Each structure stands twice: as C-alpha cells, then as structure tokens.
mmCIF file of C-alpha atoms and ligand atoms in Angstrom:
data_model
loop_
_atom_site.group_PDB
_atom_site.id
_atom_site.type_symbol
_atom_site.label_atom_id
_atom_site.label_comp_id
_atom_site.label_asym_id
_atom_site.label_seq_id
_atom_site.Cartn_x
_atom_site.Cartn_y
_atom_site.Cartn_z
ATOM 1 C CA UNK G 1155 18.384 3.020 8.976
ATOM 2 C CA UNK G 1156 19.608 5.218 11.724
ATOM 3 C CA UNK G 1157 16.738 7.033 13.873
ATOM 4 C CA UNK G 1158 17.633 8.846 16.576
ATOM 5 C CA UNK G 1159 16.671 7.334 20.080
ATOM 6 C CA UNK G 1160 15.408 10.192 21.539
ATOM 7 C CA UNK G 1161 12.554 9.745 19.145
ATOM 8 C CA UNK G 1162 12.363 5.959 19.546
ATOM 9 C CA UNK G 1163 12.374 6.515 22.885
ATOM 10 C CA UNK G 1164 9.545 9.215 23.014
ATOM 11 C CA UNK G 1165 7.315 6.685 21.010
ATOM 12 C CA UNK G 1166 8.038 3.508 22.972
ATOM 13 C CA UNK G 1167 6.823 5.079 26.483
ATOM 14 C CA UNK G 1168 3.747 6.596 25.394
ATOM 15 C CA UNK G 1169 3.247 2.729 24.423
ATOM 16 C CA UNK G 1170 4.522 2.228 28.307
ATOM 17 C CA UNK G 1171 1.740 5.128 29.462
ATOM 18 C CA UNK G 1172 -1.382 3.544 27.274
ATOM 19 C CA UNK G 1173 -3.677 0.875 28.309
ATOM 20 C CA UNK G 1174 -5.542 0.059 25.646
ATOM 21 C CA UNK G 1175 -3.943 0.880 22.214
ATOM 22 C CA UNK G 1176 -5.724 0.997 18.635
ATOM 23 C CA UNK G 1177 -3.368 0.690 15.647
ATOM 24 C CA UNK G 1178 -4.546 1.514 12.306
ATOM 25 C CA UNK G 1179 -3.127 1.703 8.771
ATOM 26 C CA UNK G 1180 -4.506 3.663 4.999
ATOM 27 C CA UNK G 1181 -7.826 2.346 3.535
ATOM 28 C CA UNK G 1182 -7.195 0.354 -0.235
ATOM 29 C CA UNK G 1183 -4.984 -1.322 2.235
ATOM 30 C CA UNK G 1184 -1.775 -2.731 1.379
ATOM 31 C CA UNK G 1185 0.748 -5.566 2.267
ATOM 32 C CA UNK G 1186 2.643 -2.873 4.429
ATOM 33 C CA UNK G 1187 -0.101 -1.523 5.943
ATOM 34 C CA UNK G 1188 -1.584 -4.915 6.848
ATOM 35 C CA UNK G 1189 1.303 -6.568 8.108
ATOM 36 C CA UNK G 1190 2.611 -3.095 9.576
ATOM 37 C CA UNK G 1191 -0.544 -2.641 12.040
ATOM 38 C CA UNK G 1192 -0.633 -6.412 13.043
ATOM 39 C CA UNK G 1193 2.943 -6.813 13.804
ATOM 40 C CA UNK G 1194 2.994 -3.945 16.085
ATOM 41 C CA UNK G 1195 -0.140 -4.725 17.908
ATOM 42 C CA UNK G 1196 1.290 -8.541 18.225
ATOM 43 C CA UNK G 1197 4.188 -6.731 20.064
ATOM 44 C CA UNK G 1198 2.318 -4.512 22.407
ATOM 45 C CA UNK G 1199 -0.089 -7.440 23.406
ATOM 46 C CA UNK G 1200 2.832 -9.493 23.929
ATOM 47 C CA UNK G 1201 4.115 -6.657 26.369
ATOM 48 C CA UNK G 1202 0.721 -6.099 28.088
ATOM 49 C CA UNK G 1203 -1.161 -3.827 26.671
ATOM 50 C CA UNK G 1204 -4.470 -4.547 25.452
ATOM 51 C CA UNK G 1205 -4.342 -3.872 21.953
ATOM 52 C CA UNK G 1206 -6.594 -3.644 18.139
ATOM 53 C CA UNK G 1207 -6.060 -3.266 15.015
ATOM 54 C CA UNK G 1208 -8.753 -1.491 12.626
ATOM 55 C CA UNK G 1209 -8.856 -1.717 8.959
ATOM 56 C CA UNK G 1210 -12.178 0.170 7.852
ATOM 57 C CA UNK G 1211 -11.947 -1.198 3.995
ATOM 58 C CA UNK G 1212 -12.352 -3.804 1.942
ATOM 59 C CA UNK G 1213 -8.985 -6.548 2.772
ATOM 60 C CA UNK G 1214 -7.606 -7.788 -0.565
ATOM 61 C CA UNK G 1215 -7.773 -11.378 -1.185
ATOM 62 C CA UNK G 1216 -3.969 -12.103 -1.334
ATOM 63 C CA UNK G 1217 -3.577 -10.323 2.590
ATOM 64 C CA UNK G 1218 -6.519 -12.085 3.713
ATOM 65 C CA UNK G 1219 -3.983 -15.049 5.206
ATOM 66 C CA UNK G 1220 -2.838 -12.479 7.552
ATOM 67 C CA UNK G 1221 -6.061 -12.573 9.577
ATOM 68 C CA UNK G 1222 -4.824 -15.194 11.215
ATOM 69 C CA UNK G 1223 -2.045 -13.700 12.878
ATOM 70 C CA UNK G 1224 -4.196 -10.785 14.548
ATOM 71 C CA UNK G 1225 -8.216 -10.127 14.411
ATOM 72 C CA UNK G 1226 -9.145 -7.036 12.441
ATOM 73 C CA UNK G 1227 -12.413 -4.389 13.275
ATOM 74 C CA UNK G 1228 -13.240 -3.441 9.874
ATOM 75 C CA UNK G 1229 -16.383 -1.821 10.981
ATOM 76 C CA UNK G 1230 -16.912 1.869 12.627
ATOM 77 C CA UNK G 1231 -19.136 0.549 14.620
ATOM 78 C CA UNK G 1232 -16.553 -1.740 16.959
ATOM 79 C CA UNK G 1233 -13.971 1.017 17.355
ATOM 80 C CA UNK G 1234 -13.090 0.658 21.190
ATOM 81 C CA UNK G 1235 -14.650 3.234 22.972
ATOM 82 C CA UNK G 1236 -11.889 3.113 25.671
ATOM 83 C CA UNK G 1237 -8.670 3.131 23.555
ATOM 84 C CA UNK G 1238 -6.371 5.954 24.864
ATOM 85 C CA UNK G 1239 -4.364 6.011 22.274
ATOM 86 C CA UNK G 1240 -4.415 5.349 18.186
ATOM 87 C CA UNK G 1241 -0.888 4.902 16.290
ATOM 88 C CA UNK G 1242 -1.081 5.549 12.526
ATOM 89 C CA UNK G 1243 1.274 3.550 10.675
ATOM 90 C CA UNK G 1244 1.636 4.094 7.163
ATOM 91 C CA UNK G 1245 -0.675 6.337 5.920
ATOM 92 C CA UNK G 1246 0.104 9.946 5.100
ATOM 93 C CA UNK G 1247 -2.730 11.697 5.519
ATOM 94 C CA UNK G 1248 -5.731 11.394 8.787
ATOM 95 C CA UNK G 1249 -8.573 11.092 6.406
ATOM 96 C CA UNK G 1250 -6.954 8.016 5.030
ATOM 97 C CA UNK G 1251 -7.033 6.163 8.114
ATOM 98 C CA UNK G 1252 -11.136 5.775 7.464
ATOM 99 C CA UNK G 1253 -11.656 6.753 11.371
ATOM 100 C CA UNK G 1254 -14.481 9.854 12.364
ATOM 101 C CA UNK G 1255 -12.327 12.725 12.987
ATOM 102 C CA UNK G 1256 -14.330 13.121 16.628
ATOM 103 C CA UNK G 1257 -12.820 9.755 17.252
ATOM 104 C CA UNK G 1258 -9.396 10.789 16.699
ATOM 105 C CA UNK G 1259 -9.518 14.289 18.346
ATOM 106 C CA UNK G 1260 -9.966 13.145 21.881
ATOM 107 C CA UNK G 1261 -7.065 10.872 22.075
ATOM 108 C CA UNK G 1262 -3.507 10.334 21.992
ATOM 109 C CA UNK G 1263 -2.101 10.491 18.207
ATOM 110 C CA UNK G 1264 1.117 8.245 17.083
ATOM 111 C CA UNK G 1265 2.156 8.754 13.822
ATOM 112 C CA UNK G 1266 4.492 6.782 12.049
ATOM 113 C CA UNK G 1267 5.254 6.586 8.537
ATOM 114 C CA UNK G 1268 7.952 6.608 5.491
ATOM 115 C CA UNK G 1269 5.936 8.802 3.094
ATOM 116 C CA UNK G 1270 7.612 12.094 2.256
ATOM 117 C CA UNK G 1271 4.131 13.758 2.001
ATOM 118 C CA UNK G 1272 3.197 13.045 5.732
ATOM 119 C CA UNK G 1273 3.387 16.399 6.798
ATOM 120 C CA UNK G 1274 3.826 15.079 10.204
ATOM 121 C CA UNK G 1275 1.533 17.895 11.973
ATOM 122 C CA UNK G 1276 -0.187 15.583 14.058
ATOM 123 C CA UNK G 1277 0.391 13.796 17.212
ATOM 124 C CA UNK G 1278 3.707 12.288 18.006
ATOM 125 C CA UNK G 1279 5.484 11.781 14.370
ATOM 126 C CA UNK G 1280 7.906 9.800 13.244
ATOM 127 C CA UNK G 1281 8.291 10.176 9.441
ATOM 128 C CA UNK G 1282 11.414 9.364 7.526
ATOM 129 C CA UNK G 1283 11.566 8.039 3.808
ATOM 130 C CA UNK G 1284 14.612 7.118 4.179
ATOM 131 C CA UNK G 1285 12.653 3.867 5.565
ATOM 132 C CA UNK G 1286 11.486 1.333 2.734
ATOM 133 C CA UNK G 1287 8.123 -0.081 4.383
ATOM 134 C CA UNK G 1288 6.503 1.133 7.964
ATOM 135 C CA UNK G 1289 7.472 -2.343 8.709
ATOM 136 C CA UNK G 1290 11.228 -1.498 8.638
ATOM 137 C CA UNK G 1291 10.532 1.010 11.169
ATOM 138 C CA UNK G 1292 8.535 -1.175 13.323
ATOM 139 C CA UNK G 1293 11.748 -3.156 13.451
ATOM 140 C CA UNK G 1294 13.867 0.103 14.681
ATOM 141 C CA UNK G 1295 11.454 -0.050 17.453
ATOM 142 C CA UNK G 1296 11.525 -3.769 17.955
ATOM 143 C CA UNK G 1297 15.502 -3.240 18.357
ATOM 144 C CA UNK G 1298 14.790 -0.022 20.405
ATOM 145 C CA UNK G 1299 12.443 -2.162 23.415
ATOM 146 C CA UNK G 1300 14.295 -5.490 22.643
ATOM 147 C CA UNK G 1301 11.270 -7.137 21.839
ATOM 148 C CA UNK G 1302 10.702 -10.950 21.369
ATOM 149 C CA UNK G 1303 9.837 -11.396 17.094
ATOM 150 C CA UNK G 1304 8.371 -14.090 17.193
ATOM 151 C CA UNK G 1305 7.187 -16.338 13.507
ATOM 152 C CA UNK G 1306 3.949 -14.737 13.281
ATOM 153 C CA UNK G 1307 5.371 -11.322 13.777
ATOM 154 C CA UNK G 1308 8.129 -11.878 11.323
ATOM 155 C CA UNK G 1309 5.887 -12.998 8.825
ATOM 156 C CA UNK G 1310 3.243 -10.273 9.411
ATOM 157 C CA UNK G 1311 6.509 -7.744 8.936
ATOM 158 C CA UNK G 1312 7.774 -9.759 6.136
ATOM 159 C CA UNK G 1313 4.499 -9.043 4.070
ATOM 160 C CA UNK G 1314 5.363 -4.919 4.695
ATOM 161 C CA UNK G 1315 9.086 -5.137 3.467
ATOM 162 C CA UNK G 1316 8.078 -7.167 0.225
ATOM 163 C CA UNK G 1317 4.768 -5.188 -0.643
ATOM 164 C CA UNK G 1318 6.245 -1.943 -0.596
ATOM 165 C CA UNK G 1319 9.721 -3.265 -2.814
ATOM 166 C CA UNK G 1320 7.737 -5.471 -5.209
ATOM 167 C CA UNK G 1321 9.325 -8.040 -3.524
ATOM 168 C CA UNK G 1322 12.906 -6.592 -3.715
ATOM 169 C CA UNK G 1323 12.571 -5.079 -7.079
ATOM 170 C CA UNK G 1324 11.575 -1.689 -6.801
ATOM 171 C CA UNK G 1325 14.448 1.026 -6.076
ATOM 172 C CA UNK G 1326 14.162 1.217 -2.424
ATOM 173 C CA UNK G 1327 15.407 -2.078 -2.173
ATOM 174 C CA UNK G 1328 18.686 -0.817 0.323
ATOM 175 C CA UNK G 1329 21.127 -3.059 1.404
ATOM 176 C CA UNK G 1330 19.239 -2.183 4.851
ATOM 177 C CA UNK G 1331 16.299 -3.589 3.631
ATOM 178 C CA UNK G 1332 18.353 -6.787 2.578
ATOM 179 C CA UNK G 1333 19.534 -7.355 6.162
ATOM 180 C CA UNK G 1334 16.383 -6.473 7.366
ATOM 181 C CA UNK G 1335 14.650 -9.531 5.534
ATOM 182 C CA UNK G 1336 17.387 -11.748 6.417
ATOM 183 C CA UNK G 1337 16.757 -10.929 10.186
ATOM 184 C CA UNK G 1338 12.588 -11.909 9.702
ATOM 185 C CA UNK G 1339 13.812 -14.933 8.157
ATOM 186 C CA UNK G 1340 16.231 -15.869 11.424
ATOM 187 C CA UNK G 1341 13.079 -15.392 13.177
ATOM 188 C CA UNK G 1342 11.004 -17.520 11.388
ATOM 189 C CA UNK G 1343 8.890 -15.363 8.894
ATOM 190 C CA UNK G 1344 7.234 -17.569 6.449
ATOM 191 C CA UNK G 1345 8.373 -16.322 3.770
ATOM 192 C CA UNK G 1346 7.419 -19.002 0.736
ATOM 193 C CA UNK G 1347 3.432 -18.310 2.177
ATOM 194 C CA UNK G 1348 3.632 -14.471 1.867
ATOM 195 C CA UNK G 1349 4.700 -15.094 -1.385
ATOM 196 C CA UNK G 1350 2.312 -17.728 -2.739
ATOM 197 C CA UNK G 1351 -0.235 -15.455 -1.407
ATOM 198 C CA UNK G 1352 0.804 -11.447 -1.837
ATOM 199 C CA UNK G 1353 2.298 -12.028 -5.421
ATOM 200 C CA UNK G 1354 1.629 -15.465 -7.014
ATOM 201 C CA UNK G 1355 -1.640 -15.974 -6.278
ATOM 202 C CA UNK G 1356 -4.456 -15.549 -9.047
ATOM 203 C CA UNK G 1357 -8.378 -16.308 -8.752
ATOM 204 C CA UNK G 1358 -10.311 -17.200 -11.652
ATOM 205 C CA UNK G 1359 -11.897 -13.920 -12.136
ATOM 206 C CA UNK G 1360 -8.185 -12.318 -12.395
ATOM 207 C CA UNK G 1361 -7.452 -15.125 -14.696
ATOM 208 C CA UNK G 1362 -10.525 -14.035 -16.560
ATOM 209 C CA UNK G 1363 -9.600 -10.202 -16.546
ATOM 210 C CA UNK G 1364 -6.501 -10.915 -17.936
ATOM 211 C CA UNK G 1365 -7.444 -12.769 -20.444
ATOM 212 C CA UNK G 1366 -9.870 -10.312 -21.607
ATOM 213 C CA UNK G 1367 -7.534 -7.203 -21.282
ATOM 214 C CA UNK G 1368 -4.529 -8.210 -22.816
ATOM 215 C CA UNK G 1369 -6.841 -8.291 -26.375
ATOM 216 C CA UNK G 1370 -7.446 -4.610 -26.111
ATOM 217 C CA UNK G 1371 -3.546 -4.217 -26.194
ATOM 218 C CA UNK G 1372 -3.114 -1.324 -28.233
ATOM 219 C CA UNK G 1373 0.205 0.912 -29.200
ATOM 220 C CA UNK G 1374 0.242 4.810 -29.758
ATOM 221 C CA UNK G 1375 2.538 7.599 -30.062
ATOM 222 C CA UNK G 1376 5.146 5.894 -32.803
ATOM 223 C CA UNK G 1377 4.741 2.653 -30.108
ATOM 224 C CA UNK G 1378 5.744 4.744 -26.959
ATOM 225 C CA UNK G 1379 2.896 4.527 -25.357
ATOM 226 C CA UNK G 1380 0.972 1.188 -24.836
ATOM 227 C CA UNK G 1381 -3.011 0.824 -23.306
ATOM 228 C CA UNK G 1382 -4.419 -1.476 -22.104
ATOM 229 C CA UNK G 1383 -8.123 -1.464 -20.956
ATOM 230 C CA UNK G 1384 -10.553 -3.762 -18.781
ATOM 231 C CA UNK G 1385 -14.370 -2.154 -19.036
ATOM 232 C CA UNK G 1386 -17.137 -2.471 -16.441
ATOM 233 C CA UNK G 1387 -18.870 -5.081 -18.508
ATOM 234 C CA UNK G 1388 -15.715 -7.369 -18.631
ATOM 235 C CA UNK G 1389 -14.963 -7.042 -15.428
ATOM 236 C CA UNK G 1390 -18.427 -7.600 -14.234
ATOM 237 C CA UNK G 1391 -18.679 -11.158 -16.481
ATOM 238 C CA UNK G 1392 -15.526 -11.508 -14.635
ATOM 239 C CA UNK G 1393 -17.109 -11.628 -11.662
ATOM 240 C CA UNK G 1394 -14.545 -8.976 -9.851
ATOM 241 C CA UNK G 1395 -13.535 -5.376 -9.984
ATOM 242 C CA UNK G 1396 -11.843 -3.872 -12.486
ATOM 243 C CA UNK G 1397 -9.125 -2.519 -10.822
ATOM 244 C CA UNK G 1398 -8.362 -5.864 -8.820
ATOM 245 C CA UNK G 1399 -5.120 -6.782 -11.271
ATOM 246 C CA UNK G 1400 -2.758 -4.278 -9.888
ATOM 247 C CA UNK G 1401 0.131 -5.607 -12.118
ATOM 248 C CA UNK G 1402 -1.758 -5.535 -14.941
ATOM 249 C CA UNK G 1403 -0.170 -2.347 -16.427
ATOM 250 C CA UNK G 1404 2.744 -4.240 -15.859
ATOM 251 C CA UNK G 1405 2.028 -6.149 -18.870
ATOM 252 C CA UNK G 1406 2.086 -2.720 -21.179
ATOM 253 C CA UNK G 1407 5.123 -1.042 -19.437
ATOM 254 C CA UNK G 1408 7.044 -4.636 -20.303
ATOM 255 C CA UNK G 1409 7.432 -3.762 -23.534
ATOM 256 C CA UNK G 1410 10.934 -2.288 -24.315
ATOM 257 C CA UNK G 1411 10.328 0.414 -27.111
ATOM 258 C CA UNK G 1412 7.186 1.806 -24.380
ATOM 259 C CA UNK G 1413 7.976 5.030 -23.014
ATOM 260 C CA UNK G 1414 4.134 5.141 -20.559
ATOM 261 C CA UNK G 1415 2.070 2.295 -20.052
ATOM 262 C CA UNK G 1416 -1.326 3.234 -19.374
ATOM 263 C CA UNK G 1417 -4.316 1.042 -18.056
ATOM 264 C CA UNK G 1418 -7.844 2.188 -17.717
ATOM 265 C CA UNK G 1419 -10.275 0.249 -15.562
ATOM 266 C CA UNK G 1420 -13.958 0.518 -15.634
ATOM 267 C CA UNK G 1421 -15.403 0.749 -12.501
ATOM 268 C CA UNK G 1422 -18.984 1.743 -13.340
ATOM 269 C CA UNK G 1423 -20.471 3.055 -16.519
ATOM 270 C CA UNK G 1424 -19.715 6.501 -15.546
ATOM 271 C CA UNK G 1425 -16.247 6.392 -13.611
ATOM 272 C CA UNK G 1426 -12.657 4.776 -15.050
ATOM 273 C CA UNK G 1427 -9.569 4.717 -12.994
ATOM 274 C CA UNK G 1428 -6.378 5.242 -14.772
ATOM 275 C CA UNK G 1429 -2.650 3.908 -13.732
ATOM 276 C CA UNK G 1430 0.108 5.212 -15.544
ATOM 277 C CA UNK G 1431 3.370 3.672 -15.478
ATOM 278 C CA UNK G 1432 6.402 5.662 -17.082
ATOM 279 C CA UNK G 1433 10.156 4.877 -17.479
ATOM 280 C CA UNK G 1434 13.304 7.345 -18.268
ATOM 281 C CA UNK G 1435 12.504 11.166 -18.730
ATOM 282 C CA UNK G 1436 8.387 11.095 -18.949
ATOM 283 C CA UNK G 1437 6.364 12.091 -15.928
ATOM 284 C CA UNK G 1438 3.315 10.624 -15.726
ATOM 285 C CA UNK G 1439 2.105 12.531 -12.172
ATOM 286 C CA UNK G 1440 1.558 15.285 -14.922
ATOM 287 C CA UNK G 1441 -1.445 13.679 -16.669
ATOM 288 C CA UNK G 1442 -2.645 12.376 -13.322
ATOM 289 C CA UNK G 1443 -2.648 15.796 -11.786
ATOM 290 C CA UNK G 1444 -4.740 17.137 -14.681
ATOM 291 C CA UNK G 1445 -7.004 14.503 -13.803
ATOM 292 C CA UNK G 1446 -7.237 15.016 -9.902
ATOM 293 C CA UNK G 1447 -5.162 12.430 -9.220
ATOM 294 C CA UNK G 1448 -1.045 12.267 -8.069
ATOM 295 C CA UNK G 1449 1.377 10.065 -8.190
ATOM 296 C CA UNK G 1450 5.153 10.293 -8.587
ATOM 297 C CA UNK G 1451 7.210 10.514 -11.994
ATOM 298 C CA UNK G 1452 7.019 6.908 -12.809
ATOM 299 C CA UNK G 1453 3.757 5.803 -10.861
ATOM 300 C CA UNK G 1454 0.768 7.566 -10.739
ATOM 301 C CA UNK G 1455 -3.387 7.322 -10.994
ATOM 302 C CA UNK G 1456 -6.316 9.216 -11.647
ATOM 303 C CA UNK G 1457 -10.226 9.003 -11.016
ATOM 304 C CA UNK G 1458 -11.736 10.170 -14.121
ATOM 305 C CA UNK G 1459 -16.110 10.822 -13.805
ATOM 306 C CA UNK G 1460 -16.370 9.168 -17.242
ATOM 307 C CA UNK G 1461 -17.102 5.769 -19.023
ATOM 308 C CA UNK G 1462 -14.166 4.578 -20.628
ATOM 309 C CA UNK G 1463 -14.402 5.759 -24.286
ATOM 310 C CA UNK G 1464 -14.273 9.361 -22.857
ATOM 311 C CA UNK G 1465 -11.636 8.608 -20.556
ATOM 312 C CA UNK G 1466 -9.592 6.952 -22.995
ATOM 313 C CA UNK G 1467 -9.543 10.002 -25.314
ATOM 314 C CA UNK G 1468 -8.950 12.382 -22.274
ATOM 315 C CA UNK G 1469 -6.187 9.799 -21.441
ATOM 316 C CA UNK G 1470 -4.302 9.655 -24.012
ATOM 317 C CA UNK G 1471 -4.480 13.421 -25.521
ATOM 318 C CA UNK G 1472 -3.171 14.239 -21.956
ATOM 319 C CA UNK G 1473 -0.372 11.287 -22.208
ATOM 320 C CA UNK G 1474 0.941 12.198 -25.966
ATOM 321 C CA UNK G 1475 0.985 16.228 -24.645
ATOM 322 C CA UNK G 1476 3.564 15.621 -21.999
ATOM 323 C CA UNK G 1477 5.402 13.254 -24.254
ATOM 324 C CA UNK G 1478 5.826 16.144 -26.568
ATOM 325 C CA UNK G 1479 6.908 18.678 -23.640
ATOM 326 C CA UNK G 1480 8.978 16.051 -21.385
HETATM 327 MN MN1 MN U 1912 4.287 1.760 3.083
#
C-alpha cells in the first residue's frame, strides 16, 4: 500500500522528538491489536526510546504467547506518569483505548489505524483502509525508518496480518498483504506458533461449549436462517464465558442453504450478546443497529439487556423482518 511520505515522515520524527513513548491498542483486544502495539514498541526500544505498551483488558488465551515478546501494563494504575507521547494503533474510537481521558489530554496523540470509522480528529492521524491490519502499516513505517525486523517483531506483526484476514481468508486478503507475509517470514516470524496458538488452539472449556451449543442447532425462516445458542448456565458448567468461541457462529453460517447465521451467548441471566453472520444480499448491521449494536453487512453484534429466551425472540423477529425487506 502506497502512503505518502510526507505523512510517514511526520509520524516517524515525533517518534525522533519523544522520550518515553506509550503505545496502546482497542480493549476486547485482538491479534492485530496485540501484535500491532508490541511490534512497534519492539522497534522504538530498539531505536532508543524508552517505550510501553498498555492493554487495559482482559488478554485472550490464544495471544497470551505474545507476552513474551514485550511486557504489557494492563492496569490504570502503572500508566507512566512521564510518557510524552501515546500512539493509538488500531482502535477507532479514544474511549476504546480504556485510558482516563485526563491522561490522554495532556500529551502528544498518534493515531494510526485502518478502520474507515476513525474519524481521525485527534492527534497526528494516519487512517487508511486501504491497509488490511495496523500491522501492515507498521511495516510502511518499518520501510519508511529502515528499521531492523527482527524474529520477535515479525512474529508479533505476523499475529496482526493473520487476525484481521482470518488467516488469509477474509476479503482483504490483497496481493499486498501476500507479499507482506512473505517478507515476516524472510525475517523469521514464527509463523507455525501464531497459528497453533491464534486459530488452532482449543481449551477444554471451549471444547465443552461446543459441544453443548452445537445441540441447540436450530433452522428458521424456510432454513435461511440458522441459531445457535450457548446460555449462562452452560457456559458457566463450562467453566468459561460464553462469548469465548468466536468462530462458533461459524458453525451455523457453514451451512450452504443459510442466508444469516445467528449466535446468542449468555453472559449473565439478564444480558445475551448476539453475532450475526450474513452472506449475499442480507444485512445483518440492520438487526444489530435496532439492538444498539453495529457491525457491517455481513458481520455484526449486539448487546441485548435480556436473558436469552427474550433475546432470542427479539432476535429472530428482527432477523426474519429484514429478510423479508432485503
Ligand atoms: Mn485491525
């Protein structure tokens, strides 16, 4: 991806002008956001500078093996008081990045993302979708200082391009991307441990979720729409949340005849997440948005302030309304 290097060059020396840097990504953190934040502070210690990387959420199991490339404050509480300067990477909106807004305000802001609803109104931003992963973009800087990569690094920004393509399978899997990937893996990127650990791995509890959810399959709408469900009390014999199986919608949206896959998750008595998965003309962000929640046509999720046999009515009388209109 082309950037221009005025821009490139605008971000790289306020990295020349900062002492101590804190980078920091979206809370429900992902594989881009993870490896995003450590690969660029990796870089910037390497240069110099003295450099953190804060993560104020809960780390998923499968991106926990990327704690070894770079410590992570995960606690308000150990924010460097002295840090001049705090680059966002990834995450669209300020709120998201978990810090106090008072924290934010008296600094230098860096913001650097590929989402097409970062408005881009604060600090120094750099947003383009036409990147697949922050990571990517981190490289166009990497080429920009001529930086060292070294294996850690590569593998750090290995674990952004293939959690935000599904591991090359999503659509913005470019032919940039491609060469992008080939260049962590000249580097050294370990790539068979990102994936045993960001998509193959499985605990027992997921194993257990599963197990339990793929019973409550269930087809509606002349078989266009598929459900499946995991409730609190499953997932809490489980012994995990029930919205810890991502993919698990996955399983409903396999199906060839389904038009929307939806999965509701039980995460207390009284509240159910939804994911909606859609393919061809339907668009899910519809139901979402009736629900508070967003999305985009074929991906999208909701926070509903019901148990699940409310929810799943509300659910699907929403779903089979836009089938009818779409
Ligand atoms: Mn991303």
């Amino acid at each position: 991806v082309k950037t221009s290097n005025s821009r490139l060059a605008e971000i790289t020396s306020l990295f020349e002008r900062a002492e101590k840097l804190l980078v920091v990504g979206h809370i429900a953190p992902d594989g881009d956001s993870l490896g995003s934040t450590m690969a660029l502070a990796r870089l910037l210690a390497q240069s110099g500078k003295e450099a953190h990387v804060a993560c104020l959420d809960r780390i998923p199991a499968r991106y926990e093996f990327l704690l070894r490339y770079y410590p992570v404050i995960t606690h308000v509480d150990e924010l460097p008081l002295a840090a001049d300067c705090i680059v966002i990477l990834d995450c669209g909106d300020l709120a998201r990045t978990g810090l106090p807004a008072h924290y934010v305000a008296e600094r230098q802001v860096i913001n650097i993302d590929h989402h097409v609803s970062n408005r881009g109104t604060w600090g120094l931003s750099w947003v383009d979708d036409a990147y697949s992963a922050t990571g990517q973009q981190i490289m166009s800087l990497v080429d920009h200082a001529a930086w060292q990569v070294d294996s850690g690094t590569a593998t750090c920004l290995y674990a952004s391009l293939t959690a935000d393509t599904g591991f090359f399978r999503h659509t913005n899997t470019t032919p940039e991307l491609f060469r992008d990937a080939a260049r962590l893996l000249e580097w050294g990127a370990d790539a068979r441990l990102v994936t045993e650990q960001a998509l193959e791995r499985r605990s027992l509890g997921e194993l257990c979720l599963l197990r339990h959810a793929l019973t409550t399959l269930s087809l509606h709408g002349a078989e266009k729409v598929a459900m499946i469900e995991v409730s609190y009390e499953v997932a809490e014999r489980c012994g995990i949340q029930a919205d810890e199986v991502e993919d698990m919608v996955d399983f409903a949206r396999a199906v060839p005849e389904v038009e929307v896959a939806i999965l509701l998750k039980g995460m207390s008595p009284q509240v159910t997440k939804v994911s909606l998965r859609a393919k061809g003309r339907v668009d899910v962000s519809k139901v979402a948005e009736t629900f508070g929640g967003g999305g985009h046509r074929a991906a999208a999720g909701a926070t509903l302030p019901y148990g699940l046999a409310v929810a799943r009515q509300e659910v699907l009388q929403r779903v089979m309304q836009v089938l009818k209109s779409d």
